Amino acid sequence: MELNIQEMIFQFVGGLGIFLLGIKFMGEGLQKAAGDRLRDILDRFTSNPLMGVLAGMLVTILIQSSSGTTALTVGLVSAGFMTLRQAIGVIMGANIGTTVTAFIIGIEIDEYALPIIALGSACIFFFKNQKMHHLGQVFFGFGALFFGLDLMSHGMKPLRALEAFHDLTVSMSADPILGVLVGTIFTVIVQSSSATIGILQELFAQGAMELKAALPVLFGDNIGTTITAVLASIGTSVAARRAALVHVMFNVIGTTIFLIFLIPYTKFIGYLQQSLDLNPEMTIAFAHGIFNVSNTIIQFPFIAVLAWIVTKLVRGEDSVIDFKVQNLNPIFIEQSPSIALGRAKEEVVRMAEISLKGVQEANKYFNTKQKKHADMVIQLEDAINTLDKKITNYLVAISAKPLSDVDSEQHAILVDSARDIERIGDHMENIIELVDYQLLNRVTLSTEAQNELNEMFELTISTLSDAIQSLKNFDVELARSVILKEEQIDKMERLLRKRHILRLNNGNCTGDAGIVFVDIVSNLERIGDHAVNIAEAVLGEQANI
C-alpha cells in the first residue's frame, strides 16, 4: 500500500486542531454555565486538603482542563486565598478530574459527531437565550471533539505500515523511559494532555501500539501537562512557584512508582480489559483513571512532606496577604450591632489597604513593565471585589437591626467607603490595561511624560494612604489634609493635560502615546476623588459626634 504522507499529515493536524477546539468550546460552555462559581468553589471548599481534592476534581470536570485548574490554583496561592497545603489537594483533584475526558472519548459515538455539531450550532445561532448559547457551546465542543478524533484516526491508520513507527513502538516497549519522554514532549508541544491521551487511545485502538508501550506514554502525558502550571508561576510569588513545583513533583513521583510496577500494572489493565470487555479507548481511559486515583491515594498522606520539600527547594520569604474576611462573624450582629460595625470597619480598612497596594503595584508595572506586577494588580482587584461583596452583605444584615444615630452614621460611612474602594480597584485595573496597550502597540512615552506620571502616581498614593489612615483612626486633621492634597491632584491633572497638548502640537508626542498619558492621568485623578470621598465621610462622622 502506497502511503500518502501529505494526506496523513493534513488529516492528523486538522483533526488535532478540531479536537482542541472542541475541548476549548466544551470547557468554555460549561464554565460560562457555571458563572463565577468556579473560583468560589476553590476559594470556599478548600478548608482542608481532602476538600481541596474534591474541589479540584469538580472544577476540572467543569472546565475540562487540569492545566486551567492548576493555573487558577497558582493564582489563588499567589494572591493569598489558598495555602500551599490546600493547593496540593486541589492539584491532586485536578489530575483525577482530567481523566473524565478520556472516559468521554471511550464512548463510541463517533457516527453522531456531525449531528451533535449541528445541534450545537443551532443552539448558538438560532436562540437568543444565553443559557442556550452556553449549552450550544457544550454540544458543539462535544461533537467537534469526536469529529476531530475521527479525522486523526484516519490520518494515523497508515502508521502501522511505517517501519520507523513500528521500530519506535518496539523501542518504547523495551525502554519505558523512552515512552515517558515521548508522552511528556508531545504534551508540552500540544499543551493538552487530553489531546495526547486521545491520540494514544486511537493508536492503541488501531493496533499500532501495544499496551506495554502505551502505558509509559500515558504517564509521560501527565508530566507534560505540568508545564502550564510552571509557565503560570513564572514571575509570580514564592508560594505560586512552590505550588507549580508540587504539580511537577506529584506527577514525576507517580510515574516513577508506576514504572517500577509497570509489568504487574500492565497485566492488571489487560485483565480489566478482558473481564469487563472494554474497548481499546476505554482501556486507556481506565488505565489513566486508575493511575491518577492511585497516585493521589498514595501521595495524599504525604501532603505535609511535599509542602516541606518544595519550601526547601524554592527558597525565600513569601509576602502573602490574607485576603479572606477575618472579623465578620454573624454572631456579633445578633449580640451587639455596634461591635459588628467595629468589625466591619476593620475589614473595610483592610480592603482599603489592599487597594493602596494595588495602586503601588500599578505604578511598578508602569515603570518596569514586569508582568508579575500586572498579575498582582489583577489578583488584588479580584480580592477587593470579593471582600466588597462579603462586607456589603454583612452591612446589609446589620442594617436590619435597631441602630443608634451614631451607629447609623458610621454604617453609612462604611457602605460608602466600601463602594469607593471597590471603584479604586477598577481604576487601578484600568491603568494595567493602558500599560498593556502601550506594550502591545509599542507606544513610547517621552521621559518628560514618564516623570510627570510618576509624580502624579506619588501624590495619588500619598493621598490615598492618608485617607485610609484617617478612616482607620477617625483622624479629622488627616482627613482635611487629604482634601487639600486632592485639590493638588486636580490642579496637576489640568497642568499635565496642557503640557500634553503642547507636546502634541510640537510633534514631541504621538496620538497613541497621548491616549495612554491622558487616560492614566484621568484614572489617577478619579482615585484621588474616591480618596477624598472617604476623607469627607470621616469629617461628616466627626461632625455628628
mmCIF file of N, CA and C in Angstrom, residues 212-271:
data_model
loop_
_atom_site.group_PDB
_atom_site.id
_atom_site.type_symbol
_atom_site.label_atom_id
_atom_site.label_comp_id
_atom_site.label_asym_id
_atom_site.label_seq_id
_atom_site.Cartn_x
_atom_site.Cartn_y
_atom_site.Cartn_z
ATOM 1 N N LYS A 212 1.827 -2.355 26.694
ATOM 2 C CA LYS A 212 3.047 -2.115 27.480
ATOM 3 C C LYS A 212 3.862 -0.939 26.939
ATOM 4 N N ALA A 213 3.620 -0.563 25.663
ATOM 5 C CA ALA A 213 4.264 0.635 25.111
ATOM 6 C C ALA A 213 3.415 1.871 25.364
ATOM 7 N N ALA A 214 2.084 1.690 25.399
ATOM 8 C CA ALA A 214 1.161 2.821 25.554
ATOM 9 C C ALA A 214 1.167 3.391 26.968
ATOM 10 N N LEU A 215 1.290 2.525 27.982
ATOM 11 C CA LEU A 215 1.184 2.998 29.367
ATOM 12 C C LEU A 215 2.281 3.995 29.758
ATOM 13 N N PRO A 216 3.561 3.755 29.410
ATOM 14 C CA PRO A 216 4.567 4.780 29.735
ATOM 15 C C PRO A 216 4.286 6.127 29.063
ATOM 16 N N VAL A 217 3.765 6.095 27.819
ATOM 17 C CA VAL A 217 3.406 7.342 27.140
ATOM 18 C C VAL A 217 2.311 8.054 27.929
ATOM 19 N N LEU A 218 1.372 7.274 28.447
ATOM 20 C CA LEU A 218 0.281 7.808 29.265
ATOM 21 C C LEU A 218 0.837 8.506 30.508
ATOM 22 N N PHE A 219 1.815 7.892 31.158
ATOM 23 C CA PHE A 219 2.440 8.507 32.334
ATOM 24 C C PHE A 219 3.142 9.816 31.951
ATOM 25 N N GLY A 220 3.812 9.795 30.797
ATOM 26 C CA GLY A 220 4.503 10.994 30.315
ATOM 27 C C GLY A 220 3.560 12.138 30.023
ATOM 28 N N ASP A 221 2.349 11.805 29.550
ATOM 29 C CA ASP A 221 1.346 12.845 29.287
ATOM 30 C C ASP A 221 1.047 13.632 30.557
ATOM 31 N N ASN A 222 0.987 12.939 31.677
ATOM 32 C CA ASN A 222 0.689 13.597 32.954
ATOM 33 C C ASN A 222 1.824 14.519 33.392
ATOM 34 N N ILE A 223 3.065 14.150 33.068
ATOM 35 C CA ILE A 223 4.191 15.035 33.396
ATOM 36 C C ILE A 223 4.168 16.256 32.480
ATOM 37 N N GLY A 224 3.887 16.039 31.203
ATOM 38 C CA GLY A 224 3.882 17.136 30.230
ATOM 39 C C GLY A 224 2.872 18.216 30.537
ATOM 40 N N THR A 225 1.739 17.824 31.136
ATOM 41 C CA THR A 225 0.687 18.810 31.391
ATOM 42 C C THR A 225 1.060 19.784 32.501
ATOM 43 N N THR A 226 2.114 19.463 33.272
ATOM 44 C CA THR A 226 2.528 20.356 34.364
ATOM 45 C C THR A 226 3.204 21.622 33.846
ATOM 46 N N ILE A 227 3.591 21.638 32.563
ATOM 47 C CA ILE A 227 4.299 22.799 32.013
ATOM 48 C C ILE A 227 3.453 24.061 32.109
ATOM 49 N N THR A 228 2.109 23.920 32.014
ATOM 50 C CA THR A 228 1.232 25.091 32.082
ATOM 51 C C THR A 228 1.328 25.758 33.446
ATOM 52 N N ALA A 229 1.348 24.943 34.497
ATOM 53 C CA ALA A 229 1.468 25.494 35.855
ATOM 54 C C ALA A 229 2.822 26.174 36.039
ATOM 55 N N VAL A 230 3.861 25.564 35.473
ATOM 56 C CA VAL A 230 5.205 26.145 35.569
ATOM 57 C C VAL A 230 5.232 27.506 34.880
ATOM 58 N N LEU A 231 4.653 27.573 33.678
ATOM 59 C CA LEU A 231 4.606 28.839 32.940
ATOM 60 C C LEU A 231 3.783 29.883 33.689
ATOM 61 N N ALA A 232 2.655 29.430 34.299
ATOM 62 C CA ALA A 232 1.780 30.353 35.038
ATOM 63 C C ALA A 232 2.473 30.928 36.268
ATOM 64 N N SER A 233 3.483 30.206 36.788
ATOM 65 C CA SER A 233 4.143 30.635 38.030
ATOM 66 C C SER A 233 5.348 31.537 37.800
ATOM 67 N N ILE A 234 5.769 31.668 36.527
ATOM 68 C CA ILE A 234 6.958 32.479 36.226
ATOM 69 C C ILE A 234 6.698 33.939 36.610
ATOM 70 N N GLY A 235 7.592 34.484 37.397
ATOM 71 C CA GLY A 235 7.473 35.888 37.782
ATOM 72 C C GLY A 235 6.463 36.148 38.882
ATOM 73 N N THR A 236 5.859 35.090 39.440
ATOM 74 C CA THR A 236 4.869 35.288 40.498
ATOM 75 C C THR A 236 5.515 35.097 41.871
ATOM 76 N N SER A 237 4.679 34.947 42.880
ATOM 77 C CA SER A 237 5.180 34.860 44.244
ATOM 78 C C SER A 237 5.887 33.529 44.498
ATOM 79 N N VAL A 238 6.601 33.474 45.615
ATOM 80 C CA VAL A 238 7.298 32.249 46.020
ATOM 81 C C VAL A 238 6.294 31.122 46.218
ATOM 82 N N ALA A 239 5.145 31.428 46.847
ATOM 83 C CA ALA A 239 4.115 30.415 47.108
ATOM 84 C C ALA A 239 3.578 29.826 45.806
ATOM 85 N N ALA A 240 3.398 30.667 44.797
ATOM 86 C CA ALA A 240 2.886 30.196 43.495
ATOM 87 C C ALA A 240 3.897 29.274 42.817
ATOM 88 N N ARG A 241 5.180 29.618 42.903
ATOM 89 C CA ARG A 241 6.219 28.776 42.304
ATOM 90 C C ARG A 241 6.299 27.430 43.021
ATOM 91 N N ARG A 242 6.081 27.467 44.324
ATOM 92 C CA ARG A 242 6.069 26.212 45.086
ATOM 93 C C ARG A 242 4.900 25.320 44.650
ATOM 94 N N ALA A 243 3.722 25.932 44.435
ATOM 95 C CA ALA A 243 2.547 25.169 44.004
ATOM 96 C C ALA A 243 2.792 24.519 42.645
ATOM 97 N N ALA A 244 3.445 25.257 41.734
ATOM 98 C CA ALA A 244 3.743 24.709 40.405
ATOM 99 C C ALA A 244 4.734 23.551 40.509
ATOM 100 N N LEU A 245 5.733 23.701 41.387
ATOM 101 C CA LEU A 245 6.724 22.636 41.570
ATOM 102 C C LEU A 245 6.080 21.379 42.157
ATOM 103 N N VAL A 246 5.112 21.563 43.049
ATOM 104 C CA VAL A 246 4.392 20.417 43.619
ATOM 105 C C VAL A 246 3.697 19.637 42.505
ATOM 106 N N HIS A 247 3.098 20.357 41.552
ATOM 107 C CA HIS A 247 2.409 19.701 40.430
ATOM 108 C C HIS A 247 3.376 18.812 39.646
ATOM 109 N N VAL A 248 4.567 19.339 39.385
ATOM 110 C CA VAL A 248 5.586 18.569 38.661
ATOM 111 C C VAL A 248 6.008 17.358 39.494
ATOM 112 N N MET A 249 6.325 17.599 40.776
ATOM 113 C CA MET A 249 6.784 16.514 41.660
ATOM 114 C C MET A 249 5.741 15.411 41.783
ATOM 115 N N PHE A 250 4.482 15.813 41.941
ATOM 116 C CA PHE A 250 3.397 14.848 42.119
ATOM 117 C C PHE A 250 3.345 13.866 40.953
ATOM 118 N N ASN A 251 3.423 14.378 39.731
ATOM 119 C CA ASN A 251 3.333 13.513 38.551
ATOM 120 C C ASN A 251 4.618 12.729 38.301
ATOM 121 N N VAL A 252 5.758 13.335 38.586
ATOM 122 C CA VAL A 252 7.030 12.620 38.402
ATOM 123 C C VAL A 252 7.141 11.465 39.400
ATOM 124 N N ILE A 253 6.777 11.724 40.666
ATOM 125 C CA ILE A 253 6.813 10.657 41.686
ATOM 126 C C ILE A 253 5.846 9.536 41.308
ATOM 127 N N GLY A 254 4.628 9.910 40.878
ATOM 128 C CA GLY A 254 3.640 8.908 40.476
ATOM 129 C C GLY A 254 4.129 8.064 39.310
ATOM 130 N N THR A 255 4.730 8.716 38.317
ATOM 131 C CA THR A 255 5.264 7.998 37.151
ATOM 132 C C THR A 255 6.368 7.036 37.572
ATOM 133 N N THR A 256 7.253 7.490 38.453
ATOM 134 C CA THR A 256 8.354 6.638 38.931
ATOM 135 C C THR A 256 7.815 5.390 39.619
ATOM 136 N N ILE A 257 6.828 5.576 40.488
ATOM 137 C CA ILE A 257 6.229 4.441 41.205
ATOM 138 C C ILE A 257 5.623 3.437 40.232
ATOM 139 N N PHE A 258 4.872 3.948 39.244
ATOM 140 C CA PHE A 258 4.180 3.058 38.313
ATOM 141 C C PHE A 258 5.139 2.407 37.313
ATOM 142 N N LEU A 259 6.260 3.086 37.008
ATOM 143 C CA LEU A 259 7.265 2.461 36.138
ATOM 144 C C LEU A 259 7.918 1.268 36.849
ATOM 145 N N ILE A 260 8.117 1.404 38.163
ATOM 146 C CA ILE A 260 8.692 0.294 38.941
ATOM 147 C C ILE A 260 7.776 -0.932 38.877
ATOM 148 N N PHE A 261 6.464 -0.669 38.937
ATOM 149 C CA PHE A 261 5.482 -1.767 38.923
ATOM 150 C C PHE A 261 4.773 -1.864 37.563
ATOM 151 N N LEU A 262 5.509 -1.505 36.481
ATOM 152 C CA LEU A 262 4.895 -1.454 35.152
ATOM 153 C C LEU A 262 4.383 -2.825 34.698
ATOM 154 N N ILE A 263 5.168 -3.870 34.905
ATOM 155 C CA ILE A 263 4.772 -5.207 34.423
ATOM 156 C C ILE A 263 3.483 -5.683 35.104
ATOM 157 N N PRO A 264 3.397 -5.671 36.454
ATOM 158 C CA PRO A 264 2.119 -6.079 37.064
ATOM 159 C C PRO A 264 0.969 -5.138 36.725
ATOM 160 N N TYR A 265 1.262 -3.823 36.579
ATOM 161 C CA TYR A 265 0.191 -2.864 36.236
ATOM 162 C C TYR A 265 -0.338 -3.139 34.832
ATOM 163 N N THR A 266 0.571 -3.444 33.902
ATOM 164 C CA THR A 266 0.154 -3.781 32.527
ATOM 165 C C THR A 266 -0.729 -5.030 32.534
ATOM 166 N N LYS A 267 -0.334 -6.035 33.307
ATOM 167 C CA LYS A 267 -1.139 -7.269 33.401
ATOM 168 C C LYS A 267 -2.509 -6.982 34.020
ATOM 169 N N PHE A 268 -2.532 -6.098 35.022
ATOM 170 C CA PHE A 268 -3.789 -5.751 35.689
ATOM 171 C C PHE A 268 -4.747 -5.054 34.713
ATOM 172 N N ILE A 269 -4.223 -4.093 33.923
ATOM 173 C CA ILE A 269 -5.060 -3.385 32.943
ATOM 174 C C ILE A 269 -5.540 -4.356 31.860
ATOM 175 N N GLY A 270 -4.652 -5.281 31.438
ATOM 176 C CA GLY A 270 -5.043 -6.303 30.464
ATOM 177 C C GLY A 270 -6.151 -7.191 31.007
ATOM 178 N N TYR A 271 -6.062 -7.521 32.295
ATOM 179 C CA TYR A 271 -7.105 -8.341 32.945
ATOM 180 C C TYR A 271 -8.436 -7.585 32.964
#
